[in-house]
Coordinates of C-alpha atoms in Angstrom, one line a residue:
Chain L
M1 CA 114.3 110.6 110.7
A2 CA 111.0 110.3 109.4
G3 CA 108.6 113.2 110.0
I4 CA 105.0 114.3 109.7
I5 CA 104.1 115.4 106.0
G6 CA 100.3 116.2 107.0
Y7 CA 97.5 115.5 109.7
G8 CA 93.6 115.6 110.1
A9 CA 91.6 115.4 113.0
Y10 CA 87.9 114.8 113.5
V11 CA 85.6 115.0 116.7
P12 CA 81.7 114.1 116.4
R13 CA 79.8 117.1 116.8
L14 CA 77.2 115.5 119.7
R15 CA 78.3 116.4 123.3
I16 CA 76.9 115.2 126.7
K17 CA 77.7 117.1 129.8
V18 CA 79.2 115.8 133.0
E19 CA 76.2 117.3 135.0
E20 CA 73.7 115.1 132.7
I21 CA 75.3 111.8 133.6
A22 CA 75.6 112.6 137.1
R23 CA 71.9 113.5 137.4
V24 CA 71.0 110.2 136.1
W25 CA 73.1 108.1 138.5
N26 CA 72.4 110.8 141.3
E27 CA 76.1 111.8 141.6
D28 CA 77.4 115.1 142.4
G29 CA 78.4 116.5 139.1
E30 CA 80.3 119.5 140.1
A31 CA 82.5 117.3 142.3
I32 CA 83.0 114.8 139.4
K33 CA 84.1 118.0 137.1
R34 CA 86.4 118.8 139.6
G35 CA 87.9 115.5 140.3
L36 CA 88.3 114.6 136.7
N37 CA 89.0 118.1 135.3
I38 CA 86.2 117.3 132.5
K39 CA 83.1 119.3 131.5
E40 CA 81.8 117.4 128.6
K41 CA 82.4 114.7 126.3
S42 CA 82.1 113.8 122.7
V43 CA 79.3 111.2 121.4
P44 CA 79.4 109.4 118.1
A45 CA 76.0 109.9 116.2
F46 CA 74.2 106.7 115.7
D47 CA 75.7 106.5 112.2
E48 CA 79.1 107.1 113.3
D49 CA 81.8 104.5 114.4
A50 CA 85.7 104.2 114.6
A51 CA 85.7 103.6 110.6
T52 CA 83.7 106.7 109.8
I53 CA 85.8 108.8 112.2
A54 CA 89.0 107.4 110.8
V55 CA 88.0 108.1 107.2
E56 CA 87.0 111.7 108.0
A57 CA 90.3 112.2 109.8
A58 CA 92.2 110.6 106.9
R59 CA 90.6 112.8 104.3
K60 CA 91.7 115.9 106.2
A61 CA 95.1 114.7 106.5
I62 CA 95.1 114.0 102.8
H63 CA 93.9 117.4 102.0
H64 CA 96.4 118.8 104.5
S65 CA 99.5 117.1 103.4
G66 CA 98.6 117.6 99.6
I67 CA 100.0 114.6 98.8
N68 CA 98.6 112.1 96.1
P69 CA 96.7 109.4 98.5
R70 CA 97.9 106.6 95.7
E71 CA 101.3 107.3 96.9
L72 CA 100.4 105.8 100.3
G73 CA 102.3 102.6 101.0
A74 CA 100.6 101.6 104.3
V75 CA 97.3 102.4 106.2
Y76 CA 97.3 101.4 109.9
V77 CA 94.1 102.1 112.1
G78 CA 94.7 101.9 115.9
S79 CA 91.4 101.4 117.8
E80 CA 89.9 99.5 120.6
S81 CA 86.5 99.8 119.1
H82 CA 87.2 98.5 115.5
P83 CA 83.6 98.0 114.2
Y84 CA 84.0 94.7 113.0
A85 CA 86.1 91.9 115.3
V86 CA 87.3 90.4 111.8
K87 CA 87.6 92.7 108.8
P88 CA 90.1 95.5 108.9
T89 CA 88.8 99.0 109.4
A90 CA 92.0 100.0 107.7
T91 CA 90.9 98.7 104.1
V92 CA 87.7 100.7 104.7
V93 CA 89.8 103.7 105.2
A94 CA 92.1 103.1 102.2
Q95 CA 89.2 102.5 99.9
A96 CA 87.3 105.7 101.3
I97 CA 90.5 107.9 100.6
D98 CA 91.2 106.3 97.3
A99 CA 94.6 105.2 98.1
G100 CA 94.4 102.4 95.3
H101 CA 95.2 98.6 96.3
N102 CA 99.1 98.7 96.0
L103 CA 99.6 99.3 99.8
T104 CA 99.5 97.3 103.1
A105 CA 96.9 97.9 105.6
A106 CA 96.3 96.7 109.1
D107 CA 94.4 97.2 112.2
L108 CA 96.1 97.7 115.3
E109 CA 94.8 97.4 119.0
F110 CA 96.8 98.6 122.1
A111 CA 94.1 100.2 124.2
C112 CA 94.6 104.2 124.0
K113 CA 98.2 104.0 122.2
A114 CA 97.3 101.8 119.0
G115 CA 97.7 105.1 116.8
T116 CA 101.1 106.2 118.1
A117 CA 102.5 102.6 117.5
G118 CA 101.4 102.8 114.0
I119 CA 103.3 106.1 113.5
Q120 CA 106.6 104.3 114.9
M121 CA 105.9 101.3 112.4
L122 CA 105.6 103.9 109.4
M123 CA 108.9 105.6 110.7
G124 CA 110.8 102.3 110.3
M125 CA 108.9 101.6 106.7
T126 CA 109.5 105.0 105.4
D127 CA 113.1 105.4 106.9
S128 CA 114.2 102.1 105.2
N129 CA 112.5 103.1 101.8
M130 CA 110.2 100.2 101.8
I131 CA 107.2 102.9 101.3
K132 CA 107.2 106.7 100.3
Y133 CA 104.3 107.6 102.8
G134 CA 102.2 106.1 105.2
M135 CA 99.1 107.0 107.2
A136 CA 98.6 106.1 110.9
I137 CA 95.2 106.8 112.5
G138 CA 93.9 106.5 116.0
S139 CA 90.3 106.4 116.1
D140 CA 87.7 105.3 118.7
T141 CA 84.1 105.4 119.7
S142 CA 85.2 104.2 123.3
Q143 CA 82.7 102.3 125.8
G144 CA 82.0 103.3 129.1
R145 CA 79.7 100.9 131.1
P146 CA 76.4 102.6 132.4
G147 CA 76.9 103.9 135.9
D148 CA 80.9 103.3 135.8
A149 CA 83.5 106.1 136.6
L150 CA 84.3 105.6 132.6
E151 CA 81.2 106.8 131.6
Y152 CA 81.8 110.3 132.2
T153 CA 85.2 110.3 130.3
A154 CA 84.8 107.4 127.4
S155 CA 84.2 109.5 124.1
A156 CA 84.7 109.3 120.4
G157 CA 87.3 111.3 118.1
G158 CA 90.3 110.6 116.0
A159 CA 93.2 111.7 114.2
A160 CA 95.5 110.9 111.2
F161 CA 98.9 111.3 110.7
I162 CA 100.8 111.1 107.1
I163 CA 104.4 110.0 107.8
G164 CA 107.1 110.4 105.1
K165 CA 111.0 110.9 105.1
E166 CA 111.5 113.8 102.6
K167 CA 112.4 117.0 104.8
K168 CA 111.4 119.2 102.2
E169 CA 107.8 118.0 102.5
M170 CA 107.6 117.7 106.4
I171 CA 105.6 120.0 108.7
A172 CA 107.7 118.4 111.6
E173 CA 110.4 116.1 112.0
I174 CA 110.3 113.3 114.6
L175 CA 113.7 113.4 116.3
K176 CA 113.5 110.4 118.2
T177 CA 111.1 107.9 119.7
V178 CA 111.1 105.2 122.4
S179 CA 108.8 103.0 124.2
Y180 CA 108.0 101.3 127.6
T181 CA 106.2 98.4 127.8
S182 CA 105.1 96.0 130.5
D183 CA 102.1 93.2 131.2
T184 CA 100.1 95.2 133.4
P185 CA 96.4 94.2 134.0
D186 CA 94.9 97.7 134.7
F187 CA 92.1 97.7 132.1
W188 CA 91.0 95.1 129.6
R189 CA 87.9 94.2 127.5
R190 CA 87.3 90.3 126.8
E191 CA 86.2 89.1 123.4
G192 CA 82.6 89.4 123.0
A193 CA 82.3 91.6 126.1
N194 CA 80.5 95.1 125.5
F195 CA 82.2 97.3 128.1
P196 CA 85.9 97.0 129.5
S197 CA 86.8 96.2 133.1
H198 CA 89.2 98.0 135.0
G199 CA 91.3 98.1 138.0
G200 CA 90.0 101.1 139.4
R201 CA 92.7 103.0 141.3
F202 CA 95.3 100.4 139.9
T203 CA 95.1 102.1 136.5
G204 CA 96.8 105.1 138.0
E205 CA 100.3 104.4 139.6
P206 CA 101.3 101.0 138.1
G207 CA 99.4 102.0 134.7
Y208 CA 99.4 105.3 133.6
F209 CA 102.1 107.2 135.5
K210 CA 104.6 104.2 135.8
H211 CA 104.7 103.8 131.7
V212 CA 104.2 107.4 130.8
A213 CA 107.1 108.6 133.3
N214 CA 109.3 105.7 132.3
A215 CA 109.1 106.1 128.5
T216 CA 109.1 110.2 128.8
K217 CA 112.5 109.7 131.1
L218 CA 113.8 107.4 128.7
L219 CA 113.4 109.7 125.8
L220 CA 115.0 112.4 127.6
E221 CA 118.0 110.5 128.5
Q222 CA 118.5 109.5 125.1
T223 CA 118.1 112.7 123.4
G224 CA 119.9 114.7 126.2
F225 CA 116.9 117.3 126.2
K226 CA 115.6 118.7 129.4
P227 CA 111.6 119.1 129.9
S228 CA 112.5 122.9 129.5
D229 CA 113.6 122.3 125.9
F230 CA 110.1 121.8 124.7
D231 CA 107.7 124.4 124.0
Y232 CA 104.5 121.9 124.2
V233 CA 104.0 118.5 125.9
V234 CA 101.2 116.4 125.1
F235 CA 100.4 113.4 127.3
H236 CA 97.7 110.7 127.0
Q237 CA 94.6 112.1 128.6
P238 CA 92.2 109.9 130.0
N239 CA 91.0 112.3 132.1
G240 CA 92.1 116.1 132.6
K241 CA 94.1 115.7 135.8
F242 CA 96.5 112.8 134.9
P243 CA 98.5 114.5 132.2
L244 CA 98.7 117.6 134.6
N245 CA 100.0 115.3 137.3
A246 CA 102.3 113.5 135.1
A247 CA 103.7 116.8 133.8
K248 CA 104.6 118.0 137.6
L249 CA 106.1 114.7 138.4
L250 CA 108.2 114.8 135.3
G251 CA 109.5 118.6 135.5
F252 CA 107.2 120.0 133.1
T253 CA 104.8 122.9 133.5
E254 CA 101.1 123.4 133.1
K255 CA 101.7 125.9 130.4
Q256 CA 103.5 123.2 128.1
V257 CA 100.4 120.7 128.7
E258 CA 97.5 123.5 128.0
E259 CA 97.5 123.5 124.2
G260 CA 97.3 120.0 123.9
L261 CA 95.0 119.0 126.8
L262 CA 91.5 118.5 125.0
T263 CA 89.9 115.9 127.3
P264 CA 88.2 118.5 129.5
I265 CA 86.2 119.7 126.4
I266 CA 85.9 116.5 124.5
G267 CA 86.4 113.7 126.9
N268 CA 89.1 110.5 126.4
T269 CA 89.0 109.6 122.8
Y270 CA 91.2 106.8 123.5
S271 CA 93.4 105.7 120.3
G272 CA 92.8 109.4 119.3
A273 CA 93.7 111.2 122.5
S274 CA 97.3 111.9 122.4
M275 CA 97.2 112.3 118.6
L276 CA 94.2 114.6 118.7
G277 CA 96.4 116.8 121.2
L278 CA 99.3 116.5 119.0
A279 CA 97.0 117.9 116.0
A280 CA 96.0 120.6 118.5
V281 CA 99.4 121.4 119.0
L282 CA 100.4 121.5 115.7
D283 CA 97.7 123.8 114.7
K284 CA 99.4 126.4 116.6
A285 CA 103.1 125.5 116.8
K286 CA 105.7 127.7 115.1
P287 CA 108.6 126.7 113.1
G288 CA 111.5 125.6 115.3
Q289 CA 109.5 124.7 118.2
K290 CA 109.8 121.3 119.9
I291 CA 106.9 119.1 120.8
M292 CA 107.0 116.2 123.0
V293 CA 104.4 113.5 123.0
T294 CA 103.9 110.3 125.2
S295 CA 100.8 108.4 124.7
F296 CA 99.9 105.5 127.0
G297 CA 97.8 102.2 126.4
S298 CA 96.6 100.0 129.1
G299 CA 97.9 96.5 129.2
A300 CA 100.4 98.7 129.3
G301 CA 102.8 100.6 127.3
S302 CA 103.8 104.2 126.4
D303 CA 105.4 105.7 123.0
S304 CA 107.4 108.7 123.6
F305 CA 108.5 111.1 120.7
A306 CA 110.5 114.3 120.3
I307 CA 109.3 116.3 117.3
Q308 CA 110.4 119.6 115.9
V309 CA 108.4 121.8 114.0
T310 CA 109.8 123.0 110.4
N311 CA 109.1 126.1 108.5
N312 CA 106.5 124.0 106.1
I313 CA 103.8 124.2 108.8
E314 CA 102.8 127.8 108.0
S315 CA 102.1 127.1 104.4
K316 CA 99.8 124.0 104.9
R317 CA 98.1 125.4 108.1
K318 CA 95.7 127.5 106.0
R319 CA 94.3 124.1 104.4
V320 CA 92.3 122.8 107.2
A321 CA 90.3 124.8 110.3
P322 CA 92.0 124.5 113.6
L323 CA 90.9 121.4 115.6
R324 CA 89.8 123.6 118.6
E325 CA 87.8 125.8 116.1
L326 CA 85.7 122.5 115.4
I327 CA 85.3 121.4 118.9
A328 CA 84.1 124.8 120.1
K329 CA 81.8 125.8 117.1
D330 CA 80.6 122.5 115.7
K331 CA 78.6 120.7 118.7
M332 CA 75.0 119.8 119.5
Y333 CA 74.3 118.9 123.3
I334 CA 72.1 115.7 123.7
D335 CA 70.6 114.4 127.1
Y336 CA 71.3 110.8 128.5
A337 CA 68.3 109.2 126.7
L338 CA 69.7 110.4 123.4
Y339 CA 73.2 109.3 124.3
L340 CA 71.8 105.9 125.1
K341 CA 70.3 105.7 121.6
N342 CA 73.1 106.9 120.0
R343 CA 75.4 104.0 121.5
S344 CA 72.5 101.8 120.8
S345 CA 72.0 100.8 124.5
I346 CA 68.4 101.5 123.8
V347 CA 66.7 100.1 120.4
R348 CA 63.3 100.5 118.7
T349 CA 61.4 97.2 119.0
Chain Y
M1 CA 74.6 86.4 102.9
E2 CA 77.0 85.6 99.7
K3 CA 74.4 87.8 97.8
A4 CA 74.6 90.8 100.3
S5 CA 78.7 90.7 100.1
A6 CA 78.8 90.8 96.1
G7 CA 76.2 93.5 95.9
M8 CA 78.0 95.7 98.6
W9 CA 81.3 95.1 97.0
R10 CA 80.4 96.2 93.4
K11 CA 79.2 99.4 94.9
I12 CA 81.6 100.5 97.2
D13 CA 83.6 103.2 94.9
T14 CA 80.1 104.7 94.1
R15 CA 79.1 104.4 97.8
Y16 CA 82.2 105.7 99.5
N17 CA 83.8 108.2 96.8
L18 CA 80.9 109.4 94.6
I19 CA 82.5 107.7 91.6
G20 CA 80.0 108.3 88.5
S21 CA 80.7 108.0 84.8
E22 CA 81.2 110.5 82.0
C23 CA 80.6 110.1 78.3
E24 CA 83.8 110.5 76.5
K25 CA 81.7 112.0 73.5
C26 CA 79.0 114.3 74.9
K27 CA 80.5 114.7 78.2
T28 CA 77.4 114.0 80.1
L29 CA 77.7 112.8 83.7
Y30 CA 76.0 110.1 85.3
F31 CA 75.6 109.2 88.9
P32 CA 75.1 106.2 89.5
P33 CA 77.5 105.4 86.9
R34 CA 76.0 104.1 83.6
I35 CA 77.9 101.7 81.4
I36 CA 76.0 103.0 78.1
C37 CA 75.3 107.0 77.4
R38 CA 71.7 107.8 77.2
I39 CA 72.5 110.3 74.4
C40 CA 75.2 108.4 72.5
G41 CA 74.3 105.2 73.1
R42 CA 77.0 102.3 72.3
D43 CA 78.8 105.0 69.9
T44 CA 81.0 106.0 72.6
K45 CA 83.1 105.2 75.6
M46 CA 82.2 105.5 79.5
R47 CA 84.9 106.6 81.9
S48 CA 84.8 106.7 85.6
R49 CA 84.5 110.3 87.3
K50 CA 84.9 111.1 90.7
L51 CA 82.3 113.8 91.6
S52 CA 83.0 116.4 94.1
G53 CA 80.0 115.7 96.6
N54 CA 79.4 119.6 96.8
G55 CA 76.1 120.8 95.7
K56 CA 72.7 122.2 96.9
V57 CA 69.3 120.9 97.9
Y58 CA 67.1 120.4 95.0
S59 CA 64.3 118.8 97.2
F60 CA 64.2 116.8 100.4
T61 CA 61.7 115.0 103.0
T62 CA 61.7 113.9 106.5
I63 CA 60.9 110.1 106.9
R64 CA 59.3 109.2 110.0
V65 CA 57.8 105.9 109.1
P66 CA 61.1 104.1 108.3
S67 CA 61.6 100.6 106.5
D68 CA 62.9 98.0 109.1
T69 CA 66.3 99.1 107.5
F70 CA 66.6 102.3 108.7
K71 CA 64.4 102.0 111.9
E72 CA 67.2 103.0 114.3
S73 CA 67.7 106.3 111.8
A74 CA 64.2 107.8 112.0
P75 CA 63.2 110.5 111.7
Y76 CA 66.0 111.2 109.2
T77 CA 66.1 113.3 106.3
V78 CA 66.6 112.5 102.5
G79 CA 67.3 115.0 100.0
V80 CA 67.9 115.1 96.2
I81 CA 71.0 117.0 95.8
E82 CA 72.1 118.6 92.9
L83 CA 75.8 118.4 92.6
E84 CA 77.9 121.2 91.3
E85 CA 79.0 119.0 88.5
G86 CA 75.3 118.6 87.5
P87 CA 73.9 115.2 88.4
K88 CA 71.1 115.0 90.9
V89 CA 71.9 112.5 93.6
E90 CA 69.6 111.1 96.3
G91 CA 70.9 111.0 99.8
H92 CA 70.5 111.0 103.6
V93 CA 71.1 114.5 105.1
V94 CA 72.8 114.2 108.6
E95 CA 71.4 116.4 111.7
N96 CA 73.8 119.1 112.3
G97 CA 71.5 121.6 113.9
K98 CA 71.1 123.6 110.6
K99 CA 67.7 123.8 109.1
V100 CA 67.7 122.0 105.6
A101 CA 65.9 123.8 102.7
I102 CA 65.7 123.8 99.2
G103 CA 68.9 125.5 98.1
S104 CA 71.0 124.9 101.1
K105 CA 74.5 124.3 100.1
V106 CA 75.8 120.6 101.4
K107 CA 78.9 118.7 101.2
T108 CA 79.4 114.8 101.7
V109 CA 80.3 113.3 104.7
F110 CA 81.1 109.4 105.3
R111 CA 78.8 107.6 107.6
K112 CA 77.3 104.1 108.3
M113 CA 74.0 103.7 106.2
Y114 CA 72.6 100.5 107.6
V115 CA 73.9 97.2 109.1
D116 CA 72.8 93.7 108.4
G117 CA 71.5 92.4 111.6
D118 CA 73.8 91.6 114.5
E119 CA 76.3 89.5 112.5
G120 CA 76.2 90.8 109.1
L121 CA 78.1 93.5 107.2
I122 CA 78.2 97.1 107.9
H123 CA 77.2 99.2 104.9
Y124 CA 79.0 102.6 104.9
H125 CA 77.9 105.1 102.3
F126 CA 78.3 109.0 101.7
K127 CA 75.7 111.1 103.4
F128 CA 75.3 115.0 102.8
E129 CA 75.3 117.7 105.6
T130 CA 74.6 121.3 105.2
I131 CA 77.4 123.8 105.2

């Protein structure tokens, strides 16, 4: 099957701590940190949006893969914060990475899993020889209503994956992918609304856990793999607790989840979340190791992937700095007032 | 609105990817691109040339009293960047916690430059950041 030829990841450098948000709303920051297993979240600068984040990730992916961007036959950008309601983010990205014009491009939206849906689409297109390479991106500057629980986690970041079918070029082969989808009203944002609404506790069991569990079980059933066959597991991470609970529920260990769990230090990057988790794991994974990824998008659905790392990973690894190093070293803290300004919630009059 | 669309469209390659021009005869590089070489005039052809975006700060200033277009950006730093290929380019220098000084090494990043009101176009552009 198709595989990953290269990848790139980008997280804005601005951070706000959970205590700072809690201070404004007179809530117990320590309790929220423990409850959500999150310390701080990334915030886009005033001049960053889902398109600029996608471009930065895409440029790194091109550099990492070593391919000529003109050989891309498709660019798909998954996001729930596309800068335009009508005008594709994907065309901005394609032009900014100098991919030429002989390609198809589209924006995808499926809450937090539109990026992994893009990977699946590209697998079909590369395996059927429609295109040589395709790029799938998950990128978001997610919105949390001031004072809402989501405000502690909704953050910004993105990752880009280049998919192709030539085994000699792959850093990891996708052995199998399956999905589980249902109409579930756990989280939504109507046209023109500035902030999403959600079903509170309803987002947990009928939303996240049902879809993550069913997609993961389906993958295990169809591949014959056991949880212990995987070296790393990445679940969608709306907070720092849900992926650990999902792991326990499905028979995985915390150790398998640790490397790909970024939400405690950058928040929930929505469409970027499971893809950034996979990028962090690929930064560390060794040839032959197996990775399982299960994304989740409200509304609702999960895409699950069984991935095996190839020998090519070591030679390409030197080309870009590891994601965890970028997150740890390149950051600037802001207070709540600057956070509001950067999110355009307060403007100069 | 139509004028804004056409103007933006013409500059996309320049703004996104630092596409300049090079004289085929004397090899002089220009950014923004020129269609006629200042040295060779019409006695040559110009071709597009992508610039690396790597360079160093030649001069800079901080804008504290912005025009309406950049009122949400202020205060912001604008620099004249001497690219490693030679041309000097004016550009915004983003805040990254490092002090900007003459001679600071920079690279490009992709950012929003400004937006046309609530319903108009979003103008993306290269900016610089110190490394």
